[in-house]
CSV table of C-alpha atoms and ligand atoms in Angstrom, one decimal:
chain,number,residue,atom,x,y,z
E,7,UNK,CA,-24.0,1.3,-6.0
E,8,UNK,CA,-27.7,0.7,-5.3
E,9,UNK,CA,-28.0,2.6,-2.1
E,10,UNK,CA,-25.8,5.2,-0.4
E,11,UNK,CA,-23.9,3.7,2.5
E,12,UNK,CA,-25.3,4.3,6.0
E,13,UNK,CA,-23.1,4.5,9.1
E,14,UNK,CA,-22.1,1.0,10.1
E,15,UNK,CA,-23.6,-0.2,13.4
E,16,UNK,CA,-21.8,-2.6,15.8
E,17,UNK,CA,-22.5,-6.2,14.8
E,18,UNK,CA,-22.7,-5.3,11.1
E,19,UNK,CA,-20.2,-6.9,8.7
E,20,UNK,CA,-17.3,-5.6,6.6
E,21,UNK,CA,-16.2,-7.7,3.6
E,22,UNK,CA,-12.5,-7.8,3.1
E,23,UNK,CA,-11.0,-9.0,-0.2
E,24,UNK,CA,-7.6,-10.6,0.6
E,25,UNK,CA,-6.6,-12.6,3.6
E,26,UNK,CA,-3.0,-11.7,4.2
E,27,UNK,CA,-1.5,-9.7,7.1
E,28,UNK,CA,-3.2,-6.5,6.1
E,29,UNK,CA,-6.6,-8.2,6.0
E,30,UNK,CA,-5.7,-9.7,9.4
E,31,UNK,CA,-4.9,-6.4,11.0
E,32,UNK,CA,-8.0,-4.7,9.4
E,33,UNK,CA,-10.1,-7.5,10.9
E,34,UNK,CA,-8.6,-7.0,14.3
E,35,UNK,CA,-9.2,-3.3,14.2
E,36,UNK,CA,-12.8,-3.9,13.0
E,37,UNK,CA,-13.4,-6.3,15.8
E,38,UNK,CA,-12.3,-3.7,18.3
E,39,UNK,CA,-14.9,-1.3,17.0
E,40,UNK,CA,-17.6,-4.1,17.3
E,41,UNK,CA,-17.8,-5.0,13.6
E,42,UNK,CA,-17.7,-8.5,12.1
E,43,UNK,CA,-15.5,-9.2,9.1
E,44,UNK,CA,-15.9,-11.7,6.2
E,45,UNK,CA,-12.7,-12.5,4.3
E,46,UNK,CA,-12.7,-13.5,0.6
E,47,UNK,CA,-9.4,-15.3,0.0
E,48,UNK,CA,-8.6,-18.5,-2.1
E,49,UNK,CA,-5.9,-19.6,0.3
E,50,UNK,CA,-7.1,-21.8,3.2
E,51,UNK,CA,-5.7,-21.0,6.7
E,52,UNK,CA,-4.7,-17.5,5.6
E,53,UNK,CA,-3.5,-15.0,8.2
E,54,UNK,CA,-6.8,-13.1,8.2
E,55,UNK,CA,-8.9,-16.2,8.7
E,56,UNK,CA,-7.5,-16.7,12.2
E,57,UNK,CA,-9.0,-13.5,13.5
E,58,UNK,CA,-12.0,-12.8,11.1
E,59,UNK,CA,-15.6,-13.7,11.7
E,60,UNK,CA,-15.8,-15.9,8.6
E,61,UNK,CA,-13.8,-16.9,5.5
E,62,UNK,CA,-15.1,-17.5,2.0
E,63,UNK,CA,-12.5,-19.7,0.4
E,64,UNK,CA,-12.8,-18.8,-3.3
E,65,UNK,CA,-11.0,-16.9,-6.0
E,66,UNK,CA,-11.3,-13.1,-5.9
E,67,UNK,CA,-13.3,-13.2,-9.2
E,68,UNK,CA,-15.5,-16.1,-8.4
E,69,UNK,CA,-19.0,-14.8,-9.3
E,70,UNK,CA,-20.9,-17.0,-6.8
E,71,UNK,CA,-18.5,-16.1,-4.0
E,72,UNK,CA,-18.8,-12.4,-4.8
E,73,UNK,CA,-22.6,-12.8,-4.6
E,74,UNK,CA,-22.3,-14.4,-1.2
E,75,UNK,CA,-19.9,-11.8,0.1
E,76,UNK,CA,-22.3,-9.0,-1.0
E,77,UNK,CA,-25.2,-10.7,0.6
E,78,UNK,CA,-23.4,-11.2,4.0
E,79,UNK,CA,-21.7,-7.8,4.5
E,80,UNK,CA,-22.8,-4.2,4.6
E,81,UNK,CA,-19.7,-2.6,3.0
E,82,UNK,CA,-16.7,-4.1,1.2
E,83,UNK,CA,-13.0,-3.1,1.3
E,84,UNK,CA,-9.8,-4.7,0.2
E,85,UNK,CA,-6.2,-5.3,1.4
E,86,UNK,CA,-4.3,-5.3,-1.9
E,87,UNK,CA,-4.4,-3.3,-5.1
E,88,UNK,CA,-4.5,-6.3,-7.5
E,89,UNK,CA,-8.1,-7.2,-6.7
E,90,UNK,CA,-9.6,-8.0,-10.2
E,91,UNK,CA,-11.3,-4.7,-11.3
E,92,UNK,CA,-14.3,-6.6,-12.6
E,93,UNK,CA,-14.9,-8.1,-9.2
E,94,UNK,CA,-14.9,-4.7,-7.5
E,95,UNK,CA,-17.1,-3.3,-10.2
E,96,UNK,CA,-19.6,-6.2,-9.8
E,97,UNK,CA,-19.6,-5.7,-6.0
E,98,UNK,CA,-20.2,-2.0,-6.2
E,99,UNK,CA,-23.5,-2.7,-7.9
E,100,UNK,CA,-24.7,-4.5,-4.8
E,101,UNK,CA,-22.8,-3.0,-1.8
E,102,UNK,CA,-20.7,0.1,-1.2
E,103,UNK,CA,-17.0,-0.6,-2.0
E,104,UNK,CA,-14.4,1.6,-0.3
E,105,UNK,CA,-11.9,2.8,-1.5
E,106,UNK,CA,-13.7,3.3,-4.8
E,107,UNK,CA,-12.9,0.8,-7.6
E,108,UNK,CA,-11.4,3.8,-9.6
E,109,UNK,CA,-8.5,3.7,-7.1
E,110,UNK,CA,-7.7,0.1,-8.1
E,111,UNK,CA,-7.8,1.0,-11.8
E,112,UNK,CA,-5.2,3.7,-11.2
E,113,UNK,CA,-3.0,1.7,-8.9
E,114,UNK,CA,-2.9,-1.5,-10.9
E,115,UNK,CA,-1.0,-0.1,-13.8
E,116,UNK,CA,2.1,2.0,-13.3
E,117,UNK,CA,1.6,4.0,-16.6
E,118,UNK,CA,-2.0,4.9,-15.7
E,119,UNK,CA,-0.8,5.7,-12.2
E,120,UNK,CA,2.0,8.0,-13.4
E,121,UNK,CA,-0.4,9.8,-15.9
E,122,UNK,CA,-2.9,10.2,-13.0
E,123,UNK,CA,-0.3,11.7,-10.8
E,124,UNK,CA,0.7,14.2,-13.5
E,125,UNK,CA,-3.0,15.1,-13.9
E,126,UNK,CA,-3.2,15.8,-10.2
E,127,UNK,CA,-0.2,18.2,-10.6
E,128,UNK,CA,2.2,16.0,-8.8
E,129,UNK,CA,5.7,15.5,-10.0
E,130,UNK,CA,7.1,12.0,-10.8
E,131,UNK,CA,10.3,10.6,-12.3
E,132,UNK,CA,10.4,11.0,-16.1
E,133,UNK,CA,8.7,8.0,-17.7
E,134,UNK,CA,8.0,6.3,-21.0
E,135,UNK,CA,5.7,3.5,-22.1
E,136,UNK,CA,7.7,0.5,-23.4
E,137,UNK,CA,5.9,-2.1,-25.5
E,138,UNK,CA,8.7,-3.6,-27.5
E,139,UNK,CA,12.5,-4.1,-27.4
E,140,UNK,CA,12.9,-1.3,-29.9
E,141,UNK,CA,10.9,1.2,-27.8
E,142,UNK,CA,13.0,0.2,-24.8
E,143,UNK,CA,16.3,1.0,-26.6
E,144,UNK,CA,15.0,4.3,-27.9
E,145,UNK,CA,13.6,5.4,-24.5
E,146,UNK,CA,16.8,4.3,-22.7
E,147,UNK,CA,18.9,6.4,-25.1
E,148,UNK,CA,16.7,9.4,-24.5
E,149,UNK,CA,17.2,8.8,-20.7
E,150,UNK,CA,21.0,8.8,-21.1
E,151,UNK,CA,21.3,5.1,-20.7
E,152,UNK,CA,20.0,5.2,-17.1
E,153,UNK,CA,16.6,4.1,-15.8
E,154,UNK,CA,14.5,1.5,-14.0
E,155,UNK,CA,12.4,-0.7,-16.2
E,156,UNK,CA,9.2,-2.0,-14.6
E,157,UNK,CA,6.3,-4.2,-15.5
E,158,UNK,CA,3.2,-2.0,-15.7
E,159,UNK,CA,1.1,-4.5,-13.9
E,160,UNK,CA,1.5,-7.0,-11.0
E,161,UNK,CA,4.9,-5.9,-9.8
E,162,UNK,CA,5.6,-5.7,-6.1
E,163,UNK,CA,8.5,-5.6,-3.7
E,164,UNK,CA,10.9,-4.8,-6.5
E,165,UNK,CA,9.8,-7.9,-8.6
E,166,UNK,CA,9.5,-7.4,-12.3
E,167,UNK,CA,12.1,-4.7,-12.4
E,168,UNK,CA,15.5,-4.1,-14.1
E,169,UNK,CA,17.9,-1.3,-13.6
E,170,UNK,CA,20.2,0.4,-16.1
E,171,UNK,CA,22.9,2.4,-14.4
E,172,UNK,CA,24.9,3.3,-17.5
E,173,UNK,CA,26.4,2.1,-20.8
E,174,UNK,CA,27.7,-1.1,-19.1
E,175,UNK,CA,24.1,-2.2,-18.6
E,176,UNK,CA,22.9,-3.4,-22.0
E,177,UNK,CA,19.2,-3.4,-22.7
E,178,UNK,CA,19.6,-6.4,-25.1
E,179,UNK,CA,16.9,-9.0,-24.4
E,180,UNK,CA,15.4,-7.0,-21.5
E,181,UNK,CA,11.9,-6.9,-23.0
E,182,UNK,CA,11.9,-10.7,-23.3
E,183,UNK,CA,13.4,-11.1,-19.8
E,184,UNK,CA,10.5,-9.2,-18.3
E,185,UNK,CA,8.1,-11.5,-20.1
E,186,UNK,CA,7.0,-9.6,-23.3
E,187,UNK,CA,4.5,-7.6,-21.2
E,188,UNK,CA,3.7,-3.9,-21.3
E,189,UNK,CA,6.5,-2.0,-19.4
E,190,UNK,CA,7.4,1.4,-18.2
E,191,UNK,CA,10.8,2.9,-18.2
E,192,UNK,CA,11.4,5.5,-15.4
E,193,UNK,CA,14.5,7.7,-15.1
E,194,UNK,CA,16.9,6.5,-12.4
E,195,UNK,CA,16.2,8.9,-9.5
E,196,UNK,CA,19.1,10.1,-7.4
E,197,UNK,CA,17.0,10.6,-4.3
E,198,UNK,CA,18.4,11.4,-0.9
E,199,UNK,CA,15.7,9.6,1.0
E,200,UNK,CA,12.4,7.8,0.5
E,201,UNK,CA,9.3,8.8,2.5
E,202,UNK,CA,5.7,7.8,2.5
E,203,UNK,CA,2.6,9.4,3.8
E,204,UNK,CA,-0.3,7.5,5.2
E,205,UNK,CA,-3.5,9.5,4.9
E,206,UNK,CA,-7.2,8.9,5.5
E,207,UNK,CA,-10.3,10.5,4.0
E,208,UNK,CA,-13.9,10.2,5.2
E,209,UNK,CA,-17.0,9.8,3.1
E,210,UNK,CA,-17.6,13.5,3.5
E,211,UNK,CA,-14.1,14.5,2.4
E,212,UNK,CA,-12.3,15.1,5.7
E,213,UNK,CA,-8.6,14.3,5.5
E,214,UNK,CA,-6.0,13.5,8.2
E,215,UNK,CA,-2.4,12.6,7.5
E,216,UNK,CA,0.1,10.8,9.8
E,217,UNK,CA,3.6,12.0,10.1
E,218,UNK,CA,5.6,10.7,7.2
E,219,UNK,CA,7.9,7.7,7.7
E,220,UNK,CA,11.4,7.5,6.2
E,221,UNK,CA,11.7,4.1,4.4
E,222,UNK,CA,14.7,1.9,3.8
E,223,UNK,CA,14.4,-1.0,1.3
E,224,UNK,CA,16.5,-4.1,1.1
E,225,UNK,CA,16.4,-6.4,-2.0
E,226,UNK,CA,13.4,-4.3,-3.2
E,227,UNK,CA,11.4,-5.0,0.0
E,228,UNK,CA,10.6,-2.5,2.7
E,229,UNK,CA,12.9,-3.2,5.6
E,230,UNK,CA,12.7,-0.3,8.0
E,231,UNK,CA,10.6,2.8,8.7
E,232,UNK,CA,11.8,5.6,10.9
E,233,UNK,CA,9.5,8.3,12.4
E,234,UNK,CA,10.0,11.2,12.4
E,235,UNK,CA,11.7,11.4,9.0
E,236,UNK,CA,14.5,13.8,8.3
E,237,UNK,CA,12.2,15.7,5.9
E,238,UNK,CA,11.8,19.4,6.3
E,239,UNK,CA,8.4,21.0,7.2
E,240,UNK,CA,7.9,22.2,3.7
E,241,UNK,CA,8.6,18.7,2.3
E,242,UNK,CA,6.1,17.2,4.7
E,243,UNK,CA,3.6,19.8,3.7
E,244,UNK,CA,4.1,19.0,0.0
E,245,UNK,CA,3.6,15.3,0.7
E,246,UNK,CA,0.4,16.0,2.6
E,247,UNK,CA,-0.8,18.3,-0.1
E,248,UNK,CA,-0.1,15.6,-2.8
E,249,UNK,CA,-2.0,12.9,-0.8
E,250,UNK,CA,-4.9,15.3,-0.4
E,251,UNK,CA,-5.1,16.0,-4.1
E,252,UNK,CA,-4.9,12.3,-5.0
E,253,UNK,CA,-7.7,11.5,-2.6
E,254,UNK,CA,-9.9,14.4,-3.7
E,255,UNK,CA,-9.5,13.4,-7.4
E,256,UNK,CA,-10.5,9.8,-6.7
E,257,UNK,CA,-13.3,10.8,-4.3
E,258,UNK,CA,-11.4,8.4,-2.0
E,259,UNK,CA,-12.7,6.9,1.2
E,260,UNK,CA,-10.3,5.0,3.5
E,261,UNK,CA,-6.6,5.0,4.1
E,262,UNK,CA,-4.0,5.5,1.3
E,263,UNK,CA,-0.2,5.1,1.3
E,264,UNK,CA,1.7,7.4,-1.1
E,265,UNK,CA,5.5,6.8,-1.6
E,266,UNK,CA,7.8,9.6,-2.6
E,267,UNK,CA,11.5,10.1,-3.4
E,268,UNK,CA,13.0,13.1,-1.6
E,269,UNK,CA,15.5,15.1,-3.7
E,270,UNK,CA,18.5,17.0,-2.6
E,271,UNK,CA,16.6,20.3,-2.6
E,272,UNK,CA,13.7,18.9,-0.6
E,273,UNK,CA,11.3,18.6,-3.5
E,274,UNK,CA,9.4,15.4,-4.0
E,275,UNK,CA,8.8,13.0,-6.8
E,276,UNK,CA,5.8,10.6,-6.2
E,277,UNK,CA,6.8,7.0,-6.8
E,278,UNK,CA,3.5,5.1,-6.3
E,279,UNK,CA,0.3,5.0,-4.4
E,280,UNK,CA,-1.3,2.1,-2.5
E,281,UNK,CA,-5.1,2.3,-2.2
E,282,UNK,CA,-5.1,0.5,1.2
E,283,UNK,CA,-3.3,0.3,4.5
E,284,UNK,CA,0.4,0.2,3.9
E,285,UNK,CA,3.4,-1.5,5.4
E,286,UNK,CA,5.1,1.9,6.1
E,287,UNK,CA,2.1,2.7,8.4
E,288,UNK,CA,2.4,-0.3,10.7
E,289,UNK,CA,4.2,1.8,13.3
E,290,UNK,CA,1.0,3.8,13.9
E,291,UNK,CA,-0.5,0.9,15.9
E,292,UNK,CA,2.3,1.3,18.5
E,293,UNK,CA,3.0,5.0,18.4
E,294,UNK,CA,-0.3,6.8,17.6
E,295,UNK,CA,-3.6,7.2,19.3
E,296,UNK,CA,-5.4,5.7,16.3
E,297,UNK,CA,-3.7,3.0,14.1
E,298,UNK,CA,-3.9,3.1,10.3
E,299,UNK,CA,-6.1,0.0,10.5
E,300,UNK,CA,-8.6,1.5,12.9
E,301,UNK,CA,-8.5,4.7,10.8
E,302,UNK,CA,-9.4,2.8,7.6
E,303,UNK,CA,-12.3,1.0,9.4
E,304,UNK,CA,-13.5,4.3,10.8
E,305,UNK,CA,-13.4,6.0,7.4
E,306,UNK,CA,-15.2,3.3,5.5
E,307,UNK,CA,-17.8,2.7,8.2
E,308,UNK,CA,-18.8,6.3,8.0
E,309,UNK,CA,-17.4,7.1,11.5
E,310,UNK,CA,-15.3,10.2,12.4
E,311,UNK,CA,-11.5,9.8,12.0
E,312,UNK,CA,-9.5,9.2,15.1
E,313,UNK,CA,-6.6,11.4,16.2
E,314,UNK,CA,-3.3,10.8,14.3
E,315,UNK,CA,-1.3,12.3,17.2
E,316,UNK,CA,2.0,10.4,17.7
E,317,UNK,CA,3.1,9.6,21.3
E,318,UNK,CA,6.6,8.3,20.5
E,319,UNK,CA,9.5,8.4,18.0
E,320,UNK,CA,9.9,5.0,16.6
E,321,UNK,CA,11.6,2.6,14.2
E,322,UNK,CA,9.6,-0.2,12.6
E,323,UNK,CA,11.5,-3.3,11.3
E,324,UNK,CA,9.8,-5.9,9.2
E,325,UNK,CA,10.6,-9.5,10.3
E,326,UNK,CA,11.2,-11.2,7.0
E,327,UNK,CA,11.8,-14.9,6.4
E,328,UNK,CA,13.7,-16.5,9.2
E,329,UNK,CA,14.2,-13.0,10.7
E,330,UNK,CA,11.1,-13.9,12.6
E,331,UNK,CA,13.2,-16.2,14.9
E,332,UNK,CA,14.3,-13.0,16.7
E,333,UNK,CA,10.7,-12.5,17.9
E,334,UNK,CA,11.2,-14.3,21.2
E,335,UNK,CA,14.2,-12.0,22.1
E,336,UNK,CA,12.3,-8.9,21.0
E,337,UNK,CA,9.4,-9.8,23.3
E,338,UNK,CA,11.9,-9.3,26.2
E,339,UNK,CA,13.1,-5.9,24.9
E,340,UNK,CA,11.6,-2.9,26.7
E,341,UNK,CA,9.9,-0.5,24.3
E,342,UNK,CA,9.6,-3.1,21.6
E,343,UNK,CA,6.1,-3.8,20.3
E,344,UNK,CA,6.0,-7.1,18.4
E,345,UNK,CA,3.3,-8.1,15.9
E,346,UNK,CA,3.3,-11.6,14.2
E,347,UNK,CA,1.1,-12.6,11.4
E,348,UNK,CA,0.4,-16.2,12.2
E,349,UNK,CA,2.1,-17.6,9.1
E,350,UNK,CA,3.6,-21.1,9.3
E,351,UNK,CA,6.4,-21.1,6.8
E,352,UNK,CA,9.2,-18.5,7.1
E,353,UNK,CA,10.1,-18.6,3.5
E,354,UNK,CA,12.9,-16.2,2.3
E,355,UNK,CA,11.4,-12.8,1.5
E,356,UNK,CA,8.1,-13.5,3.2
E,357,UNK,CA,6.8,-10.9,5.6
E,358,UNK,CA,6.2,-12.8,8.9
E,359,UNK,CA,5.7,-9.9,11.3
E,360,UNK,CA,7.1,-6.6,12.4
E,361,UNK,CA,8.5,-4.9,15.5
E,362,UNK,CA,8.2,-1.2,16.4
E,363,UNK,CA,10.8,0.1,18.8
E,364,UNK,CA,9.5,3.1,20.7
E,365,UNK,CA,11.5,6.0,22.1
E,366,UNK,CA,10.3,9.1,24.0
E,367,UNK,CA,9.6,11.9,21.5
E,368,UNK,CA,12.7,14.1,20.8
T,408,AMP,P1,8.6,0.3,-6.5
T,408,AMP,O1,8.2,-1.1,-6.7
T,408,AMP,O2,8.3,1.2,-7.6
T,408,AMP,O3,8.1,0.8,-5.1
T,408,AMP,O4,10.2,0.3,-6.3
T,408,AMP,C1,10.9,-0.4,-5.2
T,408,AMP,C2,12.1,0.4,-4.8
T,408,AMP,O5,13.0,0.5,-5.9
T,408,AMP,C3,11.8,1.9,-4.5
T,408,AMP,O6,11.3,2.0,-3.1
T,408,AMP,C4,13.1,2.5,-4.7
T,408,AMP,O7,14.0,2.3,-3.6
T,408,AMP,C5,13.6,1.8,-5.9
T,408,AMP,N1,13.2,2.6,-7.1
T,408,AMP,C6,12.0,2.4,-7.8
T,408,AMP,N2,11.9,3.2,-8.8
T,408,AMP,C7,13.0,3.9,-8.9
T,408,AMP,C8,13.5,5.0,-9.7
T,408,AMP,N3,12.8,5.4,-10.8
T,408,AMP,N4,14.7,5.5,-9.5
T,408,AMP,C9,15.5,5.0,-8.4
T,408,AMP,N5,15.1,4.0,-7.6
T,408,AMP,C10,13.9,3.5,-7.8
C-alpha cells in the first residue's frame, strides 16, 4: 500500500470486487452512509450493478480494469473469497484493500485455512492433505473409513465434496471423480448443531461480534438461520474468542464470518472462515441496530463500528430457486422482512433473496 488509508468522506468511492447479492447489499449500505461504489464484475446486469454508482464490466484479473478501479476509488473491498490473489496484491500497491489480501490467501485453500486455524489455537476436525488416490485410501483407513473429502480450492455450497460414512462407501475412483485436484479429507464430525459468528474489526483493532446464528443446510446450501442459537454462554464466548484471534492474526479490517460445529459437550470445531459479509448474517439487517453490511462499510471506511444490539429474535430463510415465488405472500406477512436480489432467472439452487421473520425477544 502506498499511503495509509484516511477516513473516507461522504461522496468518496469504495471499489467492490464481485457483483452478486453481497456486493449489492454492501453497495446499498455504502450509499446510506453517503459513499459511492464501483463494482468490478464480468457479468453484465449483475445484482450489484442495479444499485451501485458504476460498474466496470471486466474479469477480476483484467490488469487494465484493475488500474481503472484503483484510479476511481479510495479503498477496495470484495464480496467473495475467490478474488484472484494477484489482483488483490496488485490493487494493494495502489489503494488500501480491506480485508487484507492475506485473508484471501488463507480462505481460498481449505488446507491452508485449517493449518492457519490450528496456528491460531483453534480446534478443527481432524484433516489430511490428499494428492492422489493412494493417499486418499491411506487417510480414509486412518480415519476409520469415515470422512468428508473436499476440493482444497473453489468449493462452495457443498460442491466439490464427497462423504464416506463407513465401509459401504468405497473410495475407489474418488480422486478422479473430484477432478484430479488437490483435496483435503476431514473426519466426519458428529456435531449437534452448526453455528456461525459474524464479527467486525476496525483499522485500529476494535472488535464487535453479533450473536451467533444457528444454521441449517439443505443440499449443502445454507437454508435457515435462527437467532438466538441454542448454544450455551460458554460456547458463544469460545466462538467470539476464536473470531477475535483469527482477526488479530490477520490484522483484519472489515466483517468476517466464521462457521463452527458444536459438539455434544458444547465445545467447538471451526469449519471455515469467510473474509467478507456472510449469508448467515443477513438477519442483522432486520433485527439489529447496525447490519453486517453497514458494519463492514464502517470498518473499512475508518469509521467507528455501530451497535450490534439485537432488537428481535428471528429466523432467516433463504429464498432459493423458485422458492422466490413465495415472496408476494411473504410481503403480506406481519413481521416478515423480505429482501430480493434483482436476479432474473430463478435457477435451481440459486439464491434469489431471503426473508427474516421477527419475533419479540424471548
Ligand atoms: P462446507 O462447504 O465446508 O461449509 O460444508 C458444507 C456443509 O457440509 C457444512 O455446513 C456441514 O453441514 C457439512 N460438513 C462439512 N464438513 C463436514 C465434516 N467434516 N463433518 C460433517 N459434516 C460436514
